[in-house]
Amino acid sequence: MKHALNLYRRLLGVQIRSQMQYRASFALELVGTGLIALFEYASLALVFERFDNLGGWTLGQVAFLYDMAEFSFGIMDMIFAGFDPSLFGQNVRRGTFDQLLLRPVNISVQVLGSEFTLRRIGKIIVGAGIFASALALNPVAWTPPKALLATLMAVSQVAFFGGLFIIGATITFWTVESIEVVNIFTYGGNYMISHPMHIFPAGLRQFFTYIIPAIFLAYYPALYILELPDPFRLPAFAPWLAPLAGLSVLMAALAFWRFGIRYYQSTGT
Amino acid sequence: MIRVENLSKHFKVFKHHRGAMGTLRNLFTRQYNLVQAVNGLSFEIQPGELVGYIGPNGAGKSTTIKMLTGLLVPTSGELSVMGLLPWRDRQKYVARVGAVFGQRTTLWWDLPVIESLNLLQHIYKIPAASFKQNLDEFRTTLELDPFLDTPVRALSLGQRMRADICAALLHDPEILFLDEPTIGLDVVAKERIRQFIQQVNRERGTTVILTTHDLSDVEKLCQRVMIIDRGKLLFEGQLDALKAQFGGKRELLVDFAEDYPSPQIEGAEIAGREGGRVSYRFARGEIAASELIGRISAKYRIRDLEVREPQIEETIRRIYEERLLEN
Ligand SMILES: Nc1ncnc2c1ncn2[C@@H]1O[C@H](COP(=O)(O)OP(=O)(O)OP(=O)(O)O)[C@@H](O)[C@H]1O
Ligand SMILES: [Mg+2]
């Protein structure tokens, strides 16, 4: 375990150093991803100007949910970049993945250490800035439990999105042709948790409550922090289920991942 | 050290239908062809051996190496290397073996070679002293110094191969697997790699298994060869035994001092002639070369002569083509 952590640190160092070799392109991408993020927020705000509210939620409230998801996704995208399905699928086809299997280190640690997209920092910084301004739009009093829950929310969402990436990466052991399907899966998950869940049909919402517990990752913590009433009358501890939901998705994903590796070892590329 | 018994690997290659409807059909029908890449292989390899593993394209060499290195799980049969089951005991196992796949690299593409090697020290937990000693040695024998600070992406194929072989040996593996280590290299680079492999095998006692399409690799390096085709072992044993068993006939080339229309000789047949030069073919064991030369010089005037041994290439080609061992 200690060996794995130590190694992870070194592999990250390698990633960062090799990205710095292409300094100019690094800077460009940094600015680029930041600008794209800014543009996305701006278009959201524009859409909002026309409708004024979304399912009864104000711009500030929706922005809180949306920005939190964007911010967490950005962080996840940086940390879990090695599991990015399209990149990972390529590595499997090219045989790079075989090289990882030939080394005496935990395979997930190696995949995590195989890529670290530092340039996402641009997006993360913009996301954090916009998240801060979204907070300013919400006239709620901050308390220590709320701050704690907001932090848990971000961490749990990172785990959740990471789980989606791992599931997507695992699917590429079976097929690369359906990489689009895999993407719908990851980006669909992002869409679900960045919108107030009461706007979705009951069936879909129940799926994301009882099957994939995404509702506890964003919607319920948001209700608590923004002091909104719960239309579905779940118990009062529902917002605090966020870490459990994030962790369980990540654990399920890792179990699927191990199953996928066994499958890969029986079929090769 | 390596024990393989009745080992098989069969791949299911699913039929793919194209288009939107095709994708749906792929989901439900799952028709497939069975490719028997390796089919009932049995052999043993003792510590310190240097074994050449050859066979035509698609014979199942890489598939075997992948099973031996734990990348693939066998479909059936037994496989035990140093008492371990490679795919199941992956981490413990790969710490004790080294592998080079000629077509790809283990090194980090954007890193200078030396940094990749340093990283491997941590990956394999190599004690500093033995790391330094090994690295110093390989730097000289593989002549790594000119490109130690070059990023791997900028290396020539020969340089990259040397760096990769060095990388596979730093942790003192007990077995080294090489899948086409000389592919795409020029004659000089090949020779250098061969010498190095031989040296590692002799001086460090490392067991080496290498696949190749270049038979001079086998001829110069291996005491023992295994020939595989269509997933089955065609031959397994000493190179000399292979030659004796299947080696075609020897050849005697004679330059005559005069023009003889048909210089027939008992015990050999005329295989061809070019001006004053005639080539005879004769079988080892039936007649000695000296005897044959004696018979010829008794009847004709000879200017010059040369005995040619059957080429290993020729022998192997005949085995592949005629499948001499089938049945
Ligand atoms: N992952 C796979 N899925 C399906 N078929 C495979 C797979 N890997 C190999 N094969 C098939 O198995 C057979 C043996 O392939 P293998 O790569 O072991 O041959 P090889 O002896 O290494 O050939 P070469 O000399 O061309 O490298 C081939 O018919 C190949 O198409
Ligand atoms: Mg091969």
XYZ file of C-alpha atoms and ligand atoms in Angstrom:
628
model
C 0.000 0.000 0.000
C 2.736 2.408 0.975
C 4.677 1.316 -2.074
C 1.650 1.975 -4.271
C 1.116 5.469 -2.857
C 4.753 6.369 -3.180
C 4.721 5.149 -6.734
C 1.532 7.023 -7.548
C 3.259 10.207 -6.447
C 6.206 9.480 -8.713
C 4.016 8.644 -11.688
C 2.186 11.921 -11.214
C 5.516 13.710 -11.156
C 6.353 12.104 -14.484
C 3.040 13.187 -15.982
C 3.434 16.738 -14.856
C 7.024 16.951 -16.039
C 6.214 15.573 -19.464
C 3.286 17.942 -19.864
C 5.552 20.826 -18.973
C 7.837 19.843 -21.845
C 5.242 21.274 -24.183
C 5.000 24.547 -22.316
C 3.302 26.602 -24.997
C 0.628 24.058 -25.776
C 0.100 23.531 -22.057
C -0.542 27.234 -21.513
C -2.871 27.365 -24.498
C -4.907 24.432 -23.302
C -5.040 25.863 -19.815
C -6.525 29.082 -21.119
C -8.647 27.211 -23.650
C -10.387 24.919 -21.184
C -10.940 27.896 -18.873
C -12.546 29.890 -21.676
C -14.757 26.998 -22.730
C -15.958 26.634 -19.162
C -16.691 30.349 -18.992
C -18.630 30.140 -22.240
C -20.707 27.244 -20.954
C -21.695 29.156 -17.850
C -22.541 32.226 -19.885
C -24.857 30.243 -22.161
C -26.555 28.720 -19.146
C -27.164 32.189 -17.746
C -28.536 33.349 -21.124
C -30.968 30.452 -21.310
C -32.042 31.331 -17.839
C -32.772 34.934 -18.669
C -35.493 33.728 -21.002
C -37.178 31.265 -18.663
C -36.453 33.007 -15.416
C -36.639 29.808 -13.424
C -36.217 26.060 -13.751
C -38.862 23.990 -12.003
C -39.375 26.819 -9.557
C -35.686 27.249 -8.804
C -33.984 30.606 -9.214
C -30.848 31.184 -11.266
C -28.765 31.241 -8.105
C -30.133 27.910 -6.936
C -29.675 26.157 -10.257
C -26.220 27.711 -10.633
C -25.249 26.275 -7.249
C -26.155 22.767 -8.391
C -24.696 23.148 -11.859
C -21.420 24.745 -10.800
C -20.866 22.232 -8.053
C -21.196 19.409 -10.595
C -18.951 21.156 -13.115
C -16.323 21.843 -10.494
C -16.342 18.243 -9.209
C -16.330 16.869 -12.730
C -13.299 19.035 -13.545
C -11.410 17.734 -10.533
C -12.393 14.166 -11.321
C -11.413 14.596 -14.957
C -7.952 15.637 -13.809
C -7.445 12.846 -11.264
C -9.156 10.001 -13.127
C -7.883 10.979 -16.581
C -6.225 7.569 -16.958
C -9.699 6.020 -16.894
C -11.103 8.428 -19.468
C -12.920 5.853 -21.644
C -11.765 7.123 -25.030
C -8.143 7.409 -23.933
C -8.214 4.143 -22.032
C -9.815 2.331 -24.969
C -6.929 3.498 -27.139
C -4.368 2.295 -24.621
C -5.949 -1.132 -24.582
C -5.850 -1.385 -28.396
C -2.276 -0.138 -28.538
C -1.129 -2.670 -25.967
C -0.045 -0.049 -23.448
C -2.365 -1.661 -20.953
C -0.489 -4.969 -21.305
C 2.664 -3.172 -20.239
C 0.946 -2.156 -17.000
C -0.037 -5.765 -16.361
C 3.635 -6.695 -16.603
C 4.586 -4.556 -13.613
C 4.354 -5.674 -10.007
C 2.085 -2.846 -8.879
C -1.646 -2.619 -8.316
C -3.215 -2.078 -11.706
C -5.691 0.656 -10.719
C -2.906 2.708 -9.167
C -0.966 2.427 -12.414
C -3.918 3.517 -14.533
C -4.525 6.469 -12.223
C -0.858 7.366 -12.516
C -0.784 6.919 -16.280
C -2.424 10.267 -16.979
C -3.019 13.465 -15.056
C -4.486 16.309 -17.067
C -3.081 19.296 -15.274
C -4.510 21.631 -17.918
C -7.984 20.977 -16.480
C -6.897 23.378 -13.757
C -8.073 26.178 -16.054
C -11.571 24.791 -15.991
C -11.436 24.066 -12.281
C -10.369 27.599 -11.402
C -13.096 29.134 -13.541
C -15.556 26.664 -12.013
C -14.519 27.619 -8.494
C -14.880 31.330 -9.303
C -18.332 30.891 -10.756
C -19.338 28.645 -7.880
C -18.361 31.446 -5.505
C -20.494 33.949 -7.409
C -23.393 31.470 -7.466
C -23.130 31.337 -3.702
C -23.394 35.100 -3.577
C -26.681 34.870 -5.491
C -28.177 32.747 -2.722
C -29.041 34.734 0.356
C -28.630 31.854 2.820
C -26.728 31.892 6.058
C -23.702 29.604 6.140
C -23.284 27.327 9.133
C -20.514 24.824 9.901
C -22.740 21.806 9.026
C -23.544 23.418 5.685
C -19.883 24.022 4.916
C -19.137 20.435 5.885
C -21.932 19.131 3.677
C -20.788 21.242 0.717
C -17.304 19.747 1.056
C -18.679 16.214 1.367
C -20.833 16.929 -1.653
C -17.823 17.840 -3.807
C -15.789 14.837 -2.650
C -18.704 12.437 -3.154
C -19.373 13.784 -6.623
C -15.731 13.280 -7.538
C -16.075 9.648 -6.389
C -19.326 9.276 -8.328
C -17.958 10.696 -11.583
C -14.775 8.695 -11.089
C -16.950 5.589 -10.816
C -18.661 6.473 -14.093
C -15.278 6.882 -15.797
C -14.116 3.521 -14.471
C -17.300 1.838 -15.695
C -16.881 3.498 -19.085
C -13.224 2.429 -19.277
C -14.176 -1.135 -18.365
C -16.770 -1.282 -21.127
C -14.009 -0.620 -23.682
C -12.625 -4.094 -22.884
C -15.693 -5.427 -24.690
C -16.129 -2.830 -27.380
C -14.655 0.405 -28.625
C -17.288 0.871 -31.281
C -19.844 1.930 -28.718
C -17.598 4.567 -27.165
C -20.417 7.036 -27.901
C -22.736 4.983 -25.709
C -20.125 5.061 -22.975
C -19.900 8.835 -23.289
C -23.665 9.268 -23.079
C -23.386 7.329 -19.858
C -20.751 9.549 -18.231
C -22.057 12.843 -19.555
C -25.646 11.777 -18.875
C -24.698 11.170 -15.252
C -23.250 14.644 -15.149
C -26.448 16.090 -16.630
C -28.640 14.301 -14.118
C -26.892 15.560 -11.057
C -26.462 19.110 -12.308
C -30.225 19.654 -12.633
C -32.918 19.830 -9.942
C -34.294 16.309 -9.911
C -37.910 17.235 -9.439
C -38.089 18.387 -13.076
C -37.570 14.806 -14.300
C -40.337 12.194 -14.708
C -40.978 10.084 -11.616
C -39.605 6.870 -13.131
C -36.279 8.411 -14.039
C -36.045 10.074 -10.656
C -36.740 6.841 -8.832
C -34.075 5.114 -10.886
C -31.591 7.741 -9.754
C -32.741 7.396 -6.165
C -32.922 3.657 -5.593
C -30.789 2.109 -8.336
C -28.074 4.690 -8.862
C -28.316 6.920 -5.802
C -27.326 10.092 -7.663
C -30.094 12.168 -6.054
C -28.203 12.132 -2.745
C -25.088 13.484 -4.368
C -26.475 16.807 -5.450
C -30.157 17.421 -5.084
C -30.590 16.563 -1.407
C -27.472 18.305 -0.151
C -28.566 21.329 -2.200
C -32.001 21.301 -0.580
C -30.332 21.366 2.815
C -27.773 24.039 2.032
C -30.227 26.281 0.164
C -32.942 25.708 2.799
C -35.523 24.454 0.327
C -38.432 22.138 1.224
C -38.184 18.457 0.211
C -41.014 17.689 -2.247
C -40.530 13.927 -1.812
C -40.506 13.827 1.985
C -37.480 11.584 2.524
C -36.076 11.332 6.063
C -34.093 14.337 7.304
C -30.744 12.518 7.047
C -31.146 12.135 3.268
C -28.676 14.972 2.437
C -26.032 13.269 4.532
C -26.178 10.120 2.422
C -23.950 11.846 -0.143
C -20.648 10.140 0.872
C -22.345 6.758 1.035
C -23.820 7.233 -2.426
C -20.504 8.381 -3.916
C -18.544 5.608 -2.295
C -20.994 2.873 -3.246
C -20.950 3.868 -6.905
C -17.134 3.938 -6.844
C -16.994 0.532 -5.149
C -19.452 -0.998 -7.592
C -17.399 0.458 -10.441
C -14.191 -1.048 -9.065
C -15.845 -4.450 -8.748
C -16.957 -4.215 -12.380
C -13.411 -3.111 -13.297
C -11.884 -6.197 -11.714
C -14.386 -8.343 -13.556
C -13.467 -6.536 -16.781
C -9.756 -7.239 -16.279
C -10.471 -10.941 -15.880
C -12.469 -10.806 -19.084
C -9.623 -8.988 -20.834
C -7.125 -11.614 -19.687
C -9.262 -14.277 -21.277
C -9.711 -12.558 -24.629
C -6.757 -10.229 -25.176
C -7.026 -7.556 -27.799
C 11.412 -23.895 -14.083
C 8.655 -23.661 -16.697
C 6.237 -26.535 -16.977
C 3.537 -26.503 -19.613
C 1.168 -29.365 -20.121
C -1.486 -29.686 -22.745
C -1.838 -25.924 -22.805
C -4.465 -24.399 -25.093
C -5.752 -20.962 -25.867
C -8.818 -20.595 -28.020
C -10.184 -17.193 -29.005
C -13.772 -16.557 -29.886
C -13.823 -14.054 -32.689
C -17.333 -12.645 -32.842
C -18.862 -11.930 -36.196
C -19.634 -8.292 -36.606
C -22.604 -6.970 -38.450
C -22.364 -3.388 -39.571
C -24.859 -0.569 -39.283
C -27.491 0.198 -36.682
C -29.383 -3.075 -37.128
C -26.049 -4.850 -37.159
C -25.174 -3.482 -33.735
C -28.434 -4.875 -32.407
C -27.752 -8.236 -34.000
C -24.278 -8.239 -32.468
C -25.912 -7.933 -29.078
C -28.217 -10.879 -29.501
C -26.813 -13.402 -31.908
C -23.175 -13.626 -30.859
C -22.014 -15.856 -33.683
C -18.339 -16.542 -33.558
C -15.400 -18.335 -35.099
C -13.159 -20.287 -32.815
C -9.462 -19.560 -33.365
C -7.287 -22.249 -31.836
C -4.220 -20.082 -31.366
C -2.463 -22.581 -29.106
C -3.594 -26.149 -29.097
C -2.329 -28.750 -26.632
C 1.205 -27.545 -26.044
C 3.501 -29.437 -23.676
C 7.104 -28.674 -22.816
C 9.487 -28.033 -19.968
C 12.254 -25.519 -19.681
C 15.073 -25.882 -17.170
C 16.821 -23.004 -15.362
C 19.566 -21.409 -17.419
C 18.313 -22.592 -20.794
C 18.225 -20.328 -23.833
C 15.350 -21.489 -25.975
C 14.342 -20.276 -29.420
C 10.662 -20.359 -30.199
C 9.917 -20.152 -33.875
C 7.081 -20.662 -36.297
C 5.381 -18.943 -39.221
C 3.075 -15.922 -38.850
C 0.039 -16.636 -36.748
C 1.523 -19.865 -35.391
C 0.742 -18.956 -31.780
C 4.122 -17.733 -30.513
C 2.963 -14.441 -29.059
C -0.095 -16.095 -27.574
C 2.157 -18.581 -25.779
C 4.419 -15.816 -24.492
C 1.382 -13.889 -23.281
C 0.195 -16.894 -21.305
C 3.680 -17.415 -19.891
C 3.836 -13.783 -18.778
C 0.369 -13.817 -17.250
C -1.251 -11.467 -19.764
C -3.617 -14.166 -20.951
C -5.481 -16.867 -19.056
C -5.243 -20.266 -20.779
C -8.427 -21.876 -22.034
C -7.289 -25.242 -20.738
C -4.194 -27.137 -19.706
C -1.601 -26.628 -17.057
C 0.994 -23.953 -16.701
C 3.363 -23.415 -13.847
C 6.386 -21.164 -13.793
C 8.660 -21.203 -10.745
C 5.747 -22.821 -8.951
C 3.464 -19.876 -9.687
C 0.425 -19.493 -11.881
C 1.308 -16.377 -13.881
C -2.107 -14.763 -14.379
C -3.379 -15.518 -10.901
C -0.221 -14.601 -8.976
C 0.364 -11.626 -11.266
C 2.126 -9.163 -8.961
C 4.314 -11.730 -7.252
C 5.118 -13.355 -10.578
C 5.987 -10.375 -12.764
C 8.407 -9.139 -10.104
C 10.540 -12.191 -10.919
C 10.453 -12.170 -14.706
C 11.259 -9.689 -17.449
C 9.558 -9.322 -20.804
C 10.225 -7.392 -23.978
C 7.689 -7.252 -26.759
C 9.646 -6.037 -29.763
C 6.709 -4.187 -31.238
C 6.093 -1.920 -28.254
C 7.953 -0.251 -25.452
C 7.691 -0.389 -21.674
C 9.326 2.985 -21.325
C 7.638 6.331 -20.856
C 7.315 7.971 -24.228
C 8.080 11.536 -23.199
C 10.716 10.817 -20.580
C 14.465 10.637 -21.075
C 15.606 7.016 -20.965
C 17.435 7.446 -17.675
C 14.313 8.751 -15.954
C 12.298 5.776 -17.156
C 14.957 3.489 -15.753
C 14.962 5.339 -12.451
C 11.223 4.970 -12.250
C 11.548 1.227 -12.802
C 13.854 1.068 -9.827
C 10.950 2.197 -7.667
C 8.380 0.058 -9.440
C 10.397 -3.100 -8.850
C 11.751 -1.950 -5.482
C 15.313 -2.622 -6.635
C 17.885 -2.018 -3.885
C 19.993 1.027 -4.728
C 23.265 -0.900 -4.787
C 22.161 -3.599 -7.204
C 20.361 -1.039 -9.344
C 23.528 0.974 -9.700
C 25.622 -2.093 -10.395
C 23.230 -3.381 -13.066
C 22.788 -0.012 -14.678
C 26.543 0.587 -14.832
C 27.031 -2.778 -16.442
C 24.245 -2.413 -19.015
C 25.332 1.104 -19.888
C 28.613 -0.319 -21.108
C 27.462 -3.575 -22.639
C 24.421 -2.097 -24.374
C 26.162 1.226 -25.102
C 23.328 3.270 -23.680
C 25.304 6.396 -22.807
C 24.842 8.308 -26.064
C 21.076 8.422 -25.628
C 20.443 8.138 -21.894
C 19.113 11.692 -21.800
C 17.040 11.438 -24.976
C 13.268 11.092 -24.687
C 12.136 7.636 -25.718
C 10.014 9.004 -28.552
C 13.168 10.289 -30.248
C 15.122 7.014 -30.152
C 15.913 4.899 -33.197
C 14.436 1.410 -33.220
C 17.756 -0.190 -32.307
C 18.353 2.236 -29.453
C 14.852 1.740 -28.144
C 15.240 -2.009 -28.208
C 18.469 -1.785 -26.220
C 16.831 0.517 -23.701
C 13.877 -1.838 -23.404
C 16.066 -4.865 -22.872
C 17.990 -3.000 -20.203
C 14.671 -2.049 -18.583
C 13.569 -5.681 -18.506
C 16.725 -6.820 -16.747
C 17.340 -4.203 -14.063
C 15.442 -6.173 -11.424
C 17.494 -9.340 -11.994
C 14.650 -11.447 -13.383
C 15.063 -15.203 -13.284
C 13.416 -15.575 -16.686
C 13.532 -13.223 -19.647
C 10.824 -13.440 -22.318
C 11.636 -11.817 -25.639
C 8.991 -11.608 -28.347
C 10.789 -10.697 -31.561
C 13.624 -8.698 -30.003
C 15.404 -8.251 -33.326
C 12.429 -7.211 -35.430
C 13.233 -4.404 -37.830
C 16.881 -4.088 -36.806
C 19.867 -3.920 -39.131
C 22.549 -6.585 -39.136
C 24.878 -4.770 -36.764
C 22.149 -3.951 -34.271
C 20.903 -7.526 -34.382
C 24.355 -8.841 -33.704
C 24.802 -6.541 -30.745
C 21.510 -7.647 -29.212
C 22.352 -11.299 -29.765
C 25.706 -10.976 -28.062
C 24.085 -9.257 -25.156
C 21.389 -11.885 -24.735
C 24.005 -14.602 -24.818
C 26.079 -12.812 -22.234
C 23.121 -12.357 -19.902
C 22.261 -16.025 -20.230
C 25.809 -17.180 -19.575
C 26.967 -14.767 -16.926
C 23.781 -14.227 -14.982
C 22.246 -17.627 -15.575
C 19.024 -15.985 -16.721
C 16.666 -18.370 -18.474
C 15.775 -16.882 -21.855
C 12.920 -17.679 -24.201
C 12.869 -15.784 -27.439
C 10.645 -15.797 -30.482
C 11.945 -14.655 -33.813
C 11.544 -14.877 -37.555
C 15.275 -14.487 -38.062
C 16.725 -17.956 -37.989
C 20.242 -16.691 -37.525
C 19.079 -15.520 -34.081
C 18.298 -19.124 -33.280
C 21.397 -20.495 -34.924
C 23.740 -18.170 -33.123
C 22.045 -18.194 -29.740
C 19.961 -21.193 -28.920
C 20.953 -24.672 -27.938
C 17.362 -25.660 -28.054
C 14.523 -24.818 -30.411
C 10.802 -25.273 -30.350
C 8.915 -25.008 -33.603
C 5.243 -24.276 -33.456
C 2.682 -24.108 -36.212
C -1.078 -23.733 -36.008
C -0.861 -23.894 -32.236
C 0.941 -27.229 -32.151
C 4.525 -28.104 -31.411
C 6.176 -29.500 -34.551
C 9.626 -30.010 -33.159
C 11.336 -29.585 -29.856
C 14.986 -30.356 -29.183
C 18.587 -29.522 -30.009
C 19.325 -27.572 -33.125
C 21.764 -30.249 -34.308
C 19.132 -32.927 -33.911
C 16.801 -30.841 -36.021
C 19.394 -30.604 -38.760
C 20.196 -34.284 -38.596
C 16.575 -35.275 -38.650
C 15.256 -32.954 -41.255
C 18.298 -31.252 -42.665
C 18.230 -31.647 -46.392
C 21.212 -33.012 -48.165
C 24.698 -31.605 -48.102
C 26.063 -30.056 -51.200
C 29.430 -30.407 -52.931
C 30.393 -27.743 -55.470
C 33.114 -28.702 -57.909
C 34.940 -26.539 -60.467
C 36.270 -28.873 -63.105
C 39.468 -28.121 -64.961
C 38.008 -29.534 -68.155
C 34.604 -29.630 -69.686
C 32.855 -32.924 -68.919
C 29.431 -33.300 -70.481
C 28.048 -35.518 -67.720
C 30.365 -36.082 -64.754
C 28.218 -38.711 -62.996
C 29.412 -40.090 -59.669
C 28.055 -42.949 -57.635
C 26.609 -41.883 -54.250
C 25.595 -38.335 -55.268
C 23.235 -36.759 -57.720
C 23.888 -33.733 -59.868
C 21.729 -30.901 -58.623
C 22.758 -28.289 -61.158
C 25.571 -26.908 -63.248
C 26.796 -23.523 -64.292
C 29.565 -23.487 -66.830
C 32.397 -25.573 -65.428
C 30.885 -25.653 -61.974
C 28.748 -28.612 -60.975
C 26.841 -29.076 -57.730
C 26.281 -32.530 -56.267
C 23.844 -33.419 -53.531
C 24.542 -36.202 -51.100
C 23.085 -37.435 -47.843
C 24.910 -37.292 -44.551
C 25.349 -40.823 -43.258
C 25.330 -42.399 -46.695
C 28.649 -41.121 -47.899
C 31.363 -38.989 -46.348
C 32.459 -35.845 -48.152
C 36.061 -37.078 -48.321
C 34.955 -40.334 -49.919
C 32.944 -38.481 -52.521
C 35.802 -36.119 -53.332
C 38.085 -39.112 -53.698
C 35.751 -40.735 -56.188
C 35.461 -37.584 -58.246
C 39.143 -36.770 -58.358
C 39.894 -40.358 -59.422
C 37.840 -39.842 -62.578
C 38.077 -36.124 -63.362
C 40.472 -33.202 -63.062
C 39.338 -30.786 -60.404
C 40.329 -27.157 -60.048
C 38.495 -26.205 -56.869
C 35.757 -27.479 -54.564
C 33.547 -26.524 -51.654
C 31.244 -28.435 -49.275
C 28.044 -26.716 -48.160
C 26.058 -27.722 -45.123
C 22.275 -27.543 -45.389
C 21.095 -24.101 -44.294
C 18.873 -23.920 -41.282
C 16.573 -21.623 -43.241
C 16.187 -24.312 -45.821
C 15.443 -26.924 -43.198
C 12.849 -24.857 -41.405
C 11.234 -23.819 -44.627
C 10.834 -27.443 -45.558
C 9.274 -28.199 -42.207
C 6.809 -25.351 -42.535
C 5.981 -26.118 -46.105
C 5.777 -29.823 -46.064
C 4.633 -30.139 -42.461
C 6.998 -33.043 -42.200
C 5.898 -33.889 -38.749
C 2.214 -33.963 -39.391
C 0.827 -37.318 -38.283
N -6.809 -11.486 -28.875
C -7.032 -12.274 -29.923
N -8.288 -12.492 -30.339
C -8.525 -13.295 -31.393
N -7.585 -13.939 -32.094
C -6.309 -13.779 -31.731
C -5.958 -12.939 -30.634
N -4.601 -12.967 -30.489
C -4.148 -13.773 -31.468
N -5.153 -14.277 -32.214
C -5.027 -15.245 -33.335
O -4.311 -16.358 -32.847
C -3.386 -16.833 -33.801
C -1.989 -16.840 -33.229
O -1.536 -15.509 -33.077
P -0.128 -15.134 -32.452
O -0.081 -13.654 -32.320
O 0.109 -15.929 -31.242
O 0.868 -15.610 -33.604
P 2.434 -15.414 -33.727
O 3.016 -16.774 -33.826
O 2.946 -14.523 -32.666
O 2.541 -14.715 -35.153
P 3.566 -13.593 -35.675
O 4.795 -14.315 -36.050
O 2.866 -13.045 -36.882
O 3.757 -12.605 -34.583
C -3.564 -15.949 -35.022
O -4.437 -16.589 -35.906
C -4.208 -14.702 -34.469
O -5.021 -14.093 -35.435
Mg 3.813 -12.575 -32.611
